Amino acid sequence: MIELGRGTDTMSDIAKQISELSIEKRQLLERYLKTAGLNLTNAVILPQRRNTNRFPLSFAQQRLWFLDQLEPNTSVYNIPDTHYFNGPLNLRALERSLSEIVRRHEILRTTFQTVEGEPVQVIAEAQPQQLEVIDLSELPEAEREATAQRMANEETEQPFDLTRGPLFRFRLLRLGEEQHILLLTMHHIISDGWSLGVLGRELAALYEAYSTGRGSPLAELGIQYADFAVWQREWLQGEVLEKQLAYWREQLGGELPVLELITDRPRPPVQTYRGTAVDLELSPEVRERLKQVGRESEATLFMTLLAGFNVLLWRYTQQQEILVGSPIANRNRAELEGLIGFFVNTLVLRSKLNAQMSFREFLAQVRETTLGAYGHQDVPFEKLVEELQPERSLNRQPLFQVLFTLQAAEELKLGGLELNWMDIKSDVTKFDLSLFMTETETGLYSWFEYNSDLFDGSTVARMLQHFHTLLEEIAANPDARLSELSLMTRQERAQLEELNQTQSEYHRDQCIHRLVELQAARRPDALAVVYREKQISYDDLNRRANQLAYYLRAHGVGLETRVGVLMQRSADWMVAVLGILKAGGVYVPLDGGYPAHRLRFMVEDADVRLVLTESGQPEIVAQGEATEVVYLDKGWEWLESENEDNPENVTQAENLAYVMYTSGSTGQPKGVGVTHRAINRLVRNTNYVKFEESDRVAQTSNASFDTSTFEIWGALLNGSQLVIFEKETVLSPRELERQLVDQQINVMFLTTALFHQMAQSRPEIFASLTYMVFGGDAADAQFVQRVLEQGKPRHLVNGYGPTEGTTFATAYEAQERDIGARTIPIGRALSNTEAWVLDRQGQMAPVGVAGELHIGGDCLARGYLRRPELTAEKFVPHPYSAEPGARLYRTGDLVRYQSDGNIEFLKRMDQQVKVRGFRVELGEVESLLNQYWAIVESVVIAGKDSLGDTRLIAYIVPEEGVEPTSSEMWNFLQEKLPSYMLPSVFVTIKELPLTPNGKVDRKALPLPEQIGDEVSTSFIAPRTAMEEMVAEIWRQTLGITQVGVESNFFDLGGHSLLGTRVMSQIRENCGIELPVRVLFESPTIAALARKIEEAQSKETEFGRILSMLENMENASEEEVTALLAQTESQSQV
């Protein structure tokens, strides 16, 4: 009919005529139309007979009703429409206009009830409306404006009761004789954005008519929203529904990506709706250029802006697929255009991006996706969720987490009044992030509405600025590749480059053994090394090392000859290493605790020509092999004859000083070659630790661990004293504390794992230190806080860096401001070191945007020994350096810049775990587990169950004498984490296994016999009457014959609406009211039965209290006096 030129009025007239037919005549008409090949349901929405005031909900209403059941008493779905009126106001005309609008639109007098577990909308009779007027005109001007703003905000935040109504509220604030504010508020279940336009136009027409004494100029509505709801349910089924769903199954098939925007705070286990917004305006010149870009690709401004928004999200997350929700009016039938009601539908638009495509190419993809979605917009979002059954989580919206809307700015006129919108500060939001844009005379007005429990305002404001910069780039060069489109202004780029201007003077071209010689010459008698009862001065250390150097040269050790050192940490170990360096060689630390085959591999791989060792160490060189073995504990006497003078130096700062082996992905360790310059840079004239000659530095690290570089050379190159600790001392809090005091230590390093242990048990031991440095793993903020509060050293430093960056590349000094912080940053680049955050395309990541940390400068190792391919892969050309041959090392760590320039560690890029479609940060689970009172520390890993599904396994070290049960720990985490992040198995162990380098050895953790023992998915029959009752409800609701008590409701095909039916049936059977949310939190029969029993117990207690209260109210004064006397005497017995 629309195609034949007949519009809304014709459609309404036909609908009205049909509605006036008798039932028999209507049936006959339907048969005639069917015979003629015409479908009455498709052709026209028929008005329903009003022999009842109860009607079914539309699909959209059904979801909002369910959300209200899940989270009642919320203002999240309030729609405010507030205006300033300037001019003489006809109050009577305004009140009549509002009354007429409520009469015309049944939906404005509709409430929602539950009948036999099913929601229905109930239409009330039309009644004259009273417009409440609140007079603020007597207040002083400033107070008047503030009061009006407060009342407007309060009105917007006042929840609706869907069962009682009304769901359309209005009142008038009088500010002066000709100044008023009209507050209109509706619940989304009866309205939408389009409806506000309908309301405004009708209000304007009626007000003008009534103000001049005329009657209503509006034609009666042919149909009402309830008629649409009935029609929608009759029409959208069978072949019609299947055809539409087929498109969406194809579009949204496979694994659906969950947007991984990095948040400023952990995501709560249950979604919150606290929100606020930031705004910004784009110039009209850029707007017009964007329109031109769209026209050149036959795309609308909406499509162009949506494409730009997707690029922004891609750059922020580096995800190749993005899902964005976008509302559509969904009034593609003419007879719906004049109705108030909840018609709007949300389309899920999926985009696929890659760095090489141009923006214009991507825009073409977005255009096709959008047009396809428009062509299949009749499937309600609610139906789509039910069909696709995405993984359920209470802490985020299904299918998409960000929304994009381009709105039209509509001007409202009311008689001779001047109208202006009133800005309402809403503190709610439905999504993680919503971008709203409006085309105005002055450009494109944009505002980001965001969840303030997830993001800081500064983060979102920066993101909005990045979006505008991106749009300017697109407008200027739409043919650029996506990777070439910058998010940063020149100023922001310059600021990031400035962070890497870290040059400072130090002995850059000196070798480390030459610097020790300088110390020996300047302060020969100063103490250099302390081990047990043995003390060596700088002169003694230098002379003995010289003797060994001459011996080694005589045995073939020259420039960069690799020499193994297989000795316990001791003063002799220091002599051995220094002697190797003076001979021109490279020392290769070998740990006697390693398996013999690993040590043999290292000797062969490094082409070690000579091994310095001592009695009691494993024999790793077989007889007949070319490698010479020298036992120093048997040879010091024959070294006495060697020359004590400093040998001629043959080494340059670019030469290797040591080769240290780290774990490799192939199962074999890889050797990292580190130069003299890189070591020198670590400890000389640097910006994170200031070594003094009076310092006593503890060596707590194994010599095979690269932090020993910091300890050993930090002391010896600065004239300090190196005090070597036994391994057993380091692992005992009490012994460590004693040695720190006895040895007067003021500089110490611990691995993060050991630091956490000490912070947990004895944080006060750090108070005497000048520098306490920790590193090697991500720091847990709670342990740093504990030390800051109970044992703060003068400087508490978090050091970060891989072996390839010579121990530390960045550092952060923790301060009192970090108490209560969520994370501890890894700080900024050290002196003469660079730290760049780059995306996958090698572009600088802006502040707040995640990227891989690349380090450069004088810290870099030469590369991997005999692994040129791996060296080329990990040590890449420096894109921002003019120095020939400059390189950066790819750390594999995902980080981001904070607004203050510090770098925040996020996660390892190669250890992403996905559980039930959601990405899980294991560190987040570990951090929360560590907060449980009975747990000292924990580690969480991912494993596969018998079905091949990923499950989490938690390994916990309990407090001494405590044995927390799995259920206790599970319940503790359940209050803080969504279900997919909960471990399936808890394994109690005495201590966490550590690698020789002091990191947690995850590979050494014992695997449980069967993953899933704790939360088994195998069939377990109901064991109690309550479980049997719940099981029967599930069987009836889900249409299945067998269900186990540990089966998940949603895994069995349950969804939101079925969940409401389950809870309604429980209410009928048990007489208790439980919110639907309980089913999400306890989705198994066993868990739900426990919740019901707990509620019944509380209900019984509540009933007893009410009974007692009633008895008290009915008791006479004499009875009360007697009872008081009786209870008092009993209490004295």
PDB file of N, CA and C in Angstrom, residues 681-739:
ATOM      1  N   ARG A 681      75.950   0.771  31.837  1.00  0.00           N
ATOM      2  CA  ARG A 681      74.752   1.605  31.777  1.00  0.00           C
ATOM      3  C   ARG A 681      73.791   1.293  32.915  1.00  0.00           C
ATOM      4  N   LEU A 682      73.740   0.026  33.336  1.00  0.00           N
ATOM      5  CA  LEU A 682      72.794  -0.409  34.366  1.00  0.00           C
ATOM      6  C   LEU A 682      73.065   0.228  35.711  1.00  0.00           C
ATOM      7  N   VAL A 683      74.332   0.466  36.055  1.00  0.00           N
ATOM      8  CA  VAL A 683      74.649   0.817  37.439  1.00  0.00           C
ATOM      9  C   VAL A 683      75.447   2.110  37.607  1.00  0.00           C
ATOM     10  N   ARG A 684      75.881   2.724  36.509  1.00  0.00           N
ATOM     11  CA  ARG A 684      76.701   3.934  36.623  1.00  0.00           C
ATOM     12  C   ARG A 684      75.891   5.178  36.270  1.00  0.00           C
ATOM     13  N   ASN A 685      75.873   6.130  37.205  1.00  0.00           N
ATOM     14  CA  ASN A 685      75.223   7.428  36.987  1.00  0.00           C
ATOM     15  C   ASN A 685      73.825   7.261  36.411  1.00  0.00           C
ATOM     16  N   THR A 686      73.054   6.417  37.045  1.00  0.00           N
ATOM     17  CA  THR A 686      71.712   6.115  36.541  1.00  0.00           C
ATOM     18  C   THR A 686      70.654   6.822  37.387  1.00  0.00           C
ATOM     19  N   ASN A 687      69.400   6.713  36.995  1.00  0.00           N
ATOM     20  CA  ASN A 687      68.349   7.543  37.584  1.00  0.00           C
ATOM     21  C   ASN A 687      67.398   6.799  38.517  1.00  0.00           C
ATOM     22  N   TYR A 688      67.694   5.557  38.851  1.00  0.00           N
ATOM     23  CA  TYR A 688      66.771   4.826  39.726  1.00  0.00           C
ATOM     24  C   TYR A 688      67.427   4.373  41.026  1.00  0.00           C
ATOM     25  N   VAL A 689      68.748   4.245  41.032  1.00  0.00           N
ATOM     26  CA  VAL A 689      69.499   3.905  42.237  1.00  0.00           C
ATOM     27  C   VAL A 689      70.786   4.726  42.228  1.00  0.00           C
ATOM     28  N   LYS A 690      71.112   5.325  43.328  1.00  0.00           N
ATOM     29  CA  LYS A 690      72.357   6.076  43.454  1.00  0.00           C
ATOM     30  C   LYS A 690      73.285   5.317  44.402  1.00  0.00           C
ATOM     31  N   PHE A 691      74.224   4.577  43.814  1.00  0.00           N
ATOM     32  CA  PHE A 691      75.157   3.814  44.653  1.00  0.00           C
ATOM     33  C   PHE A 691      76.187   4.749  45.274  1.00  0.00           C
ATOM     34  N   GLU A 692      76.465   4.505  46.551  1.00  0.00           N
ATOM     35  CA  GLU A 692      77.481   5.270  47.279  1.00  0.00           C
ATOM     36  C   GLU A 692      78.592   4.323  47.722  1.00  0.00           C
ATOM     37  N   GLU A 693      79.801   4.887  47.942  1.00  0.00           N
ATOM     38  CA  GLU A 693      80.926   4.059  48.383  1.00  0.00           C
ATOM     39  C   GLU A 693      80.658   3.425  49.735  1.00  0.00           C
ATOM     40  N   SER A 694      79.792   4.036  50.525  1.00  0.00           N
ATOM     41  CA  SER A 694      79.502   3.514  51.860  1.00  0.00           C
ATOM     42  C   SER A 694      78.424   2.418  51.841  1.00  0.00           C
ATOM     43  N   ASP A 695      77.838   2.167  50.690  1.00  0.00           N
ATOM     44  CA  ASP A 695      76.762   1.196  50.617  1.00  0.00           C
ATOM     45  C   ASP A 695      77.265  -0.231  50.821  1.00  0.00           C
ATOM     46  N   ARG A 696      76.434  -1.015  51.463  1.00  0.00           N
ATOM     47  CA  ARG A 696      76.676  -2.457  51.554  1.00  0.00           C
ATOM     48  C   ARG A 696      75.519  -3.128  50.799  1.00  0.00           C
ATOM     49  N   VAL A 697      75.884  -3.783  49.707  1.00  0.00           N
ATOM     50  CA  VAL A 697      74.902  -4.333  48.765  1.00  0.00           C
ATOM     51  C   VAL A 697      74.826  -5.842  48.942  1.00  0.00           C
ATOM     52  N   ALA A 698      73.638  -6.354  49.167  1.00  0.00           N
ATOM     53  CA  ALA A 698      73.456  -7.800  49.330  1.00  0.00           C
ATOM     54  C   ALA A 698      73.384  -8.471  47.966  1.00  0.00           C
ATOM     55  N   GLN A 699      74.107  -9.578  47.832  1.00  0.00           N
ATOM     56  CA  GLN A 699      73.906 -10.433  46.650  1.00  0.00           C
ATOM     57  C   GLN A 699      72.995 -11.567  47.072  1.00  0.00           C
ATOM     58  N   THR A 700      71.738 -11.461  46.715  1.00  0.00           N
ATOM     59  CA  THR A 700      70.756 -12.493  47.048  1.00  0.00           C
ATOM     60  C   THR A 700      70.476 -13.409  45.865  1.00  0.00           C
ATOM     61  N   SER A 701      70.901 -12.995  44.682  1.00  0.00           N
ATOM     62  CA  SER A 701      70.544 -13.725  43.466  1.00  0.00           C
ATOM     63  C   SER A 701      71.575 -14.777  43.116  1.00  0.00           C
ATOM     64  N   ASN A 702      71.083 -15.840  42.513  1.00  0.00           N
ATOM     65  CA  ASN A 702      71.965 -16.816  41.898  1.00  0.00           C
ATOM     66  C   ASN A 702      72.741 -16.137  40.778  1.00  0.00           C
ATOM     67  N   ALA A 703      74.001 -16.487  40.636  1.00  0.00           N
ATOM     68  CA  ALA A 703      74.825 -15.842  39.610  1.00  0.00           C
ATOM     69  C   ALA A 703      74.335 -16.135  38.202  1.00  0.00           C
ATOM     70  N   SER A 704      73.486 -17.166  38.046  1.00  0.00           N
ATOM     71  CA  SER A 704      72.936 -17.486  36.734  1.00  0.00           C
ATOM     72  C   SER A 704      71.692 -16.664  36.417  1.00  0.00           C
ATOM     73  N   PHE A 705      71.265 -15.856  37.392  1.00  0.00           N
ATOM     74  CA  PHE A 705      70.102 -14.993  37.205  1.00  0.00           C
ATOM     75  C   PHE A 705      70.608 -13.586  36.935  1.00  0.00           C
ATOM     76  N   ASP A 706      70.021 -12.901  35.941  1.00  0.00           N
ATOM     77  CA  ASP A 706      70.638 -11.667  35.486  1.00  0.00           C
ATOM     78  C   ASP A 706      70.558 -10.531  36.492  1.00  0.00           C
ATOM     79  N   THR A 707      69.738 -10.642  37.550  1.00  0.00           N
ATOM     80  CA  THR A 707      69.746  -9.565  38.542  1.00  0.00           C
ATOM     81  C   THR A 707      71.029  -9.579  39.373  1.00  0.00           C
ATOM     82  N   SER A 708      71.780 -10.677  39.316  1.00  0.00           N
ATOM     83  CA  SER A 708      73.090 -10.666  39.964  1.00  0.00           C
ATOM     84  C   SER A 708      73.987  -9.615  39.311  1.00  0.00           C
ATOM     85  N   THR A 709      73.715  -9.284  38.056  1.00  0.00           N
ATOM     86  CA  THR A 709      74.461  -8.221  37.377  1.00  0.00           C
ATOM     87  C   THR A 709      74.292  -6.906  38.117  1.00  0.00           C
ATOM     88  N   PHE A 710      73.050  -6.599  38.493  1.00  0.00           N
ATOM     89  CA  PHE A 710      72.761  -5.377  39.257  1.00  0.00           C
ATOM     90  C   PHE A 710      73.496  -5.402  40.581  1.00  0.00           C
ATOM     91  N   GLU A 711      73.458  -6.525  41.274  1.00  0.00           N
ATOM     92  CA  GLU A 711      74.037  -6.607  42.614  1.00  0.00           C
ATOM     93  C   GLU A 711      75.567  -6.534  42.567  1.00  0.00           C
ATOM     94  N   ILE A 712      76.154  -7.401  41.742  1.00  0.00           N
ATOM     95  CA  ILE A 712      77.622  -7.521  41.724  1.00  0.00           C
ATOM     96  C   ILE A 712      78.278  -6.253  41.192  1.00  0.00           C
ATOM     97  N   TRP A 713      77.842  -5.838  39.991  1.00  0.00           N
ATOM     98  CA  TRP A 713      78.517  -4.718  39.353  1.00  0.00           C
ATOM     99  C   TRP A 713      78.013  -3.380  39.880  1.00  0.00           C
ATOM    100  N   GLY A 714      76.807  -3.372  40.446  1.00  0.00           N
ATOM    101  CA  GLY A 714      76.365  -2.159  41.121  1.00  0.00           C
ATOM    102  C   GLY A 714      77.264  -1.833  42.289  1.00  0.00           C
ATOM    103  N   ALA A 715      77.699  -2.851  43.011  1.00  0.00           N
ATOM    104  CA  ALA A 715      78.613  -2.647  44.143  1.00  0.00           C
ATOM    105  C   ALA A 715      80.026  -2.336  43.667  1.00  0.00           C
ATOM    106  N   LEU A 716      80.593  -3.200  42.820  1.00  0.00           N
ATOM    107  CA  LEU A 716      82.019  -3.115  42.506  1.00  0.00           C
ATOM    108  C   LEU A 716      82.369  -1.950  41.594  1.00  0.00           C
ATOM    109  N   LEU A 717      81.474  -1.536  40.712  1.00  0.00           N
ATOM    110  CA  LEU A 717      81.794  -0.419  39.815  1.00  0.00           C
ATOM    111  C   LEU A 717      81.621   0.930  40.495  1.00  0.00           C
ATOM    112  N   ASN A 718      81.028   0.930  41.719  1.00  0.00           N
ATOM    113  CA  ASN A 718      80.798   2.185  42.429  1.00  0.00           C
ATOM    114  C   ASN A 718      81.553   2.256  43.749  1.00  0.00           C
ATOM    115  N   GLY A 719      82.443   1.281  43.989  1.00  0.00           N
ATOM    116  CA  GLY A 719      83.251   1.310  45.206  1.00  0.00           C
ATOM    117  C   GLY A 719      82.502   0.887  46.443  1.00  0.00           C
ATOM    118  N   SER A 720      81.353   0.247  46.302  1.00  0.00           N
ATOM    119  CA  SER A 720      80.574  -0.224  47.443  1.00  0.00           C
ATOM    120  C   SER A 720      81.052  -1.606  47.865  1.00  0.00           C
ATOM    121  N   GLN A 721      80.429  -2.149  48.909  1.00  0.00           N
ATOM    122  CA  GLN A 721      80.790  -3.474  49.408  1.00  0.00           C
ATOM    123  C   GLN A 721      79.727  -4.482  49.012  1.00  0.00           C
ATOM    124  N   LEU A 722      80.137  -5.586  48.423  1.00  0.00           N
ATOM    125  CA  LEU A 722      79.228  -6.661  48.040  1.00  0.00           C
ATOM    126  C   LEU A 722      79.221  -7.719  49.135  1.00  0.00           C
ATOM    127  N   VAL A 723      78.053  -7.952  49.723  1.00  0.00           N
ATOM    128  CA  VAL A 723      77.914  -8.949  50.793  1.00  0.00           C
ATOM    129  C   VAL A 723      77.118 -10.115  50.219  1.00  0.00           C
ATOM    130  N   ILE A 724      77.759 -11.275  50.109  1.00  0.00           N
ATOM    131  CA  ILE A 724      77.152 -12.433  49.461  1.00  0.00           C
ATOM    132  C   ILE A 724      76.353 -13.227  50.481  1.00  0.00           C
ATOM    133  N   PHE A 725      75.062 -13.426  50.193  1.00  0.00           N
ATOM    134  CA  PHE A 725      74.176 -14.179  51.073  1.00  0.00           C
ATOM    135  C   PHE A 725      74.033 -15.602  50.569  1.00  0.00           C
ATOM    136  N   GLU A 726      73.911 -16.518  51.531  1.00  0.00           N
ATOM    137  CA  GLU A 726      73.613 -17.902  51.183  1.00  0.00           C
ATOM    138  C   GLU A 726      72.172 -18.014  50.671  1.00  0.00           C
ATOM    139  N   LYS A 727      71.922 -19.007  49.846  1.00  0.00           N
ATOM    140  CA  LYS A 727      70.575 -19.212  49.319  1.00  0.00           C
ATOM    141  C   LYS A 727      69.588 -19.445  50.459  1.00  0.00           C
ATOM    142  N   GLU A 728      70.007 -20.226  51.464  1.00  0.00           N
ATOM    143  CA  GLU A 728      69.122 -20.549  52.581  1.00  0.00           C
ATOM    144  C   GLU A 728      68.734 -19.292  53.357  1.00  0.00           C
ATOM    145  N   THR A 729      69.642 -18.332  53.416  1.00  0.00           N
ATOM    146  CA  THR A 729      69.355 -17.074  54.116  1.00  0.00           C
ATOM    147  C   THR A 729      68.233 -16.327  53.416  1.00  0.00           C
ATOM    148  N   VAL A 730      68.305 -16.304  52.097  1.00  0.00           N
ATOM    149  CA  VAL A 730      67.330 -15.545  51.315  1.00  0.00           C
ATOM    150  C   VAL A 730      65.931 -16.132  51.463  1.00  0.00           C
ATOM    151  N   LEU A 731      65.847 -17.437  51.617  1.00  0.00           N
ATOM    152  CA  LEU A 731      64.546 -18.097  51.660  1.00  0.00           C
ATOM    153  C   LEU A 731      63.930 -18.130  53.057  1.00  0.00           C
ATOM    154  N   SER A 732      64.652 -17.660  54.070  1.00  0.00           N
ATOM    155  CA  SER A 732      64.141 -17.659  55.431  1.00  0.00           C
ATOM    156  C   SER A 732      63.921 -16.215  55.896  1.00  0.00           C
ATOM    157  N   PRO A 733      62.680 -15.820  56.114  1.00  0.00           N
ATOM    158  CA  PRO A 733      62.429 -14.439  56.546  1.00  0.00           C
ATOM    159  C   PRO A 733      63.198 -14.058  57.805  1.00  0.00           C
ATOM    160  N   ARG A 734      63.221 -14.950  58.800  1.00  0.00           N
ATOM    161  CA  ARG A 734      63.896 -14.628  60.052  1.00  0.00           C
ATOM    162  C   ARG A 734      65.411 -14.497  59.855  1.00  0.00           C
ATOM    163  N   GLU A 735      65.987 -15.429  59.097  1.00  0.00           N
ATOM    164  CA  GLU A 735      67.430 -15.381  58.870  1.00  0.00           C
ATOM    165  C   GLU A 735      67.797 -14.184  58.007  1.00  0.00           C
ATOM    166  N   LEU A 736      66.966 -13.874  57.030  1.00  0.00           N
ATOM    167  CA  LEU A 736      67.227 -12.717  56.173  1.00  0.00           C
ATOM    168  C   LEU A 736      67.212 -11.438  57.006  1.00  0.00           C
ATOM    169  N   GLU A 737      66.230 -11.328  57.896  1.00  0.00           N
ATOM    170  CA  GLU A 737      66.150 -10.142  58.741  1.00  0.00           C
ATOM    171  C   GLU A 737      67.396 -10.018  59.620  1.00  0.00           C
ATOM    172  N   ARG A 738      67.835 -11.147  60.164  1.00  0.00           N
ATOM    173  CA  ARG A 738      69.026 -11.122  61.033  1.00  0.00           C
ATOM    174  C   ARG A 738      70.264 -10.681  60.257  1.00  0.00           C
ATOM    175  N   GLN A 739      70.436 -11.214  59.064  1.00  0.00           N
ATOM    176  CA  GLN A 739      71.611 -10.878  58.267  1.00  0.00           C
ATOM    177  C   GLN A 739      71.580  -9.422  57.796  1.00  0.00           C
TER     178      GLN A 739
END
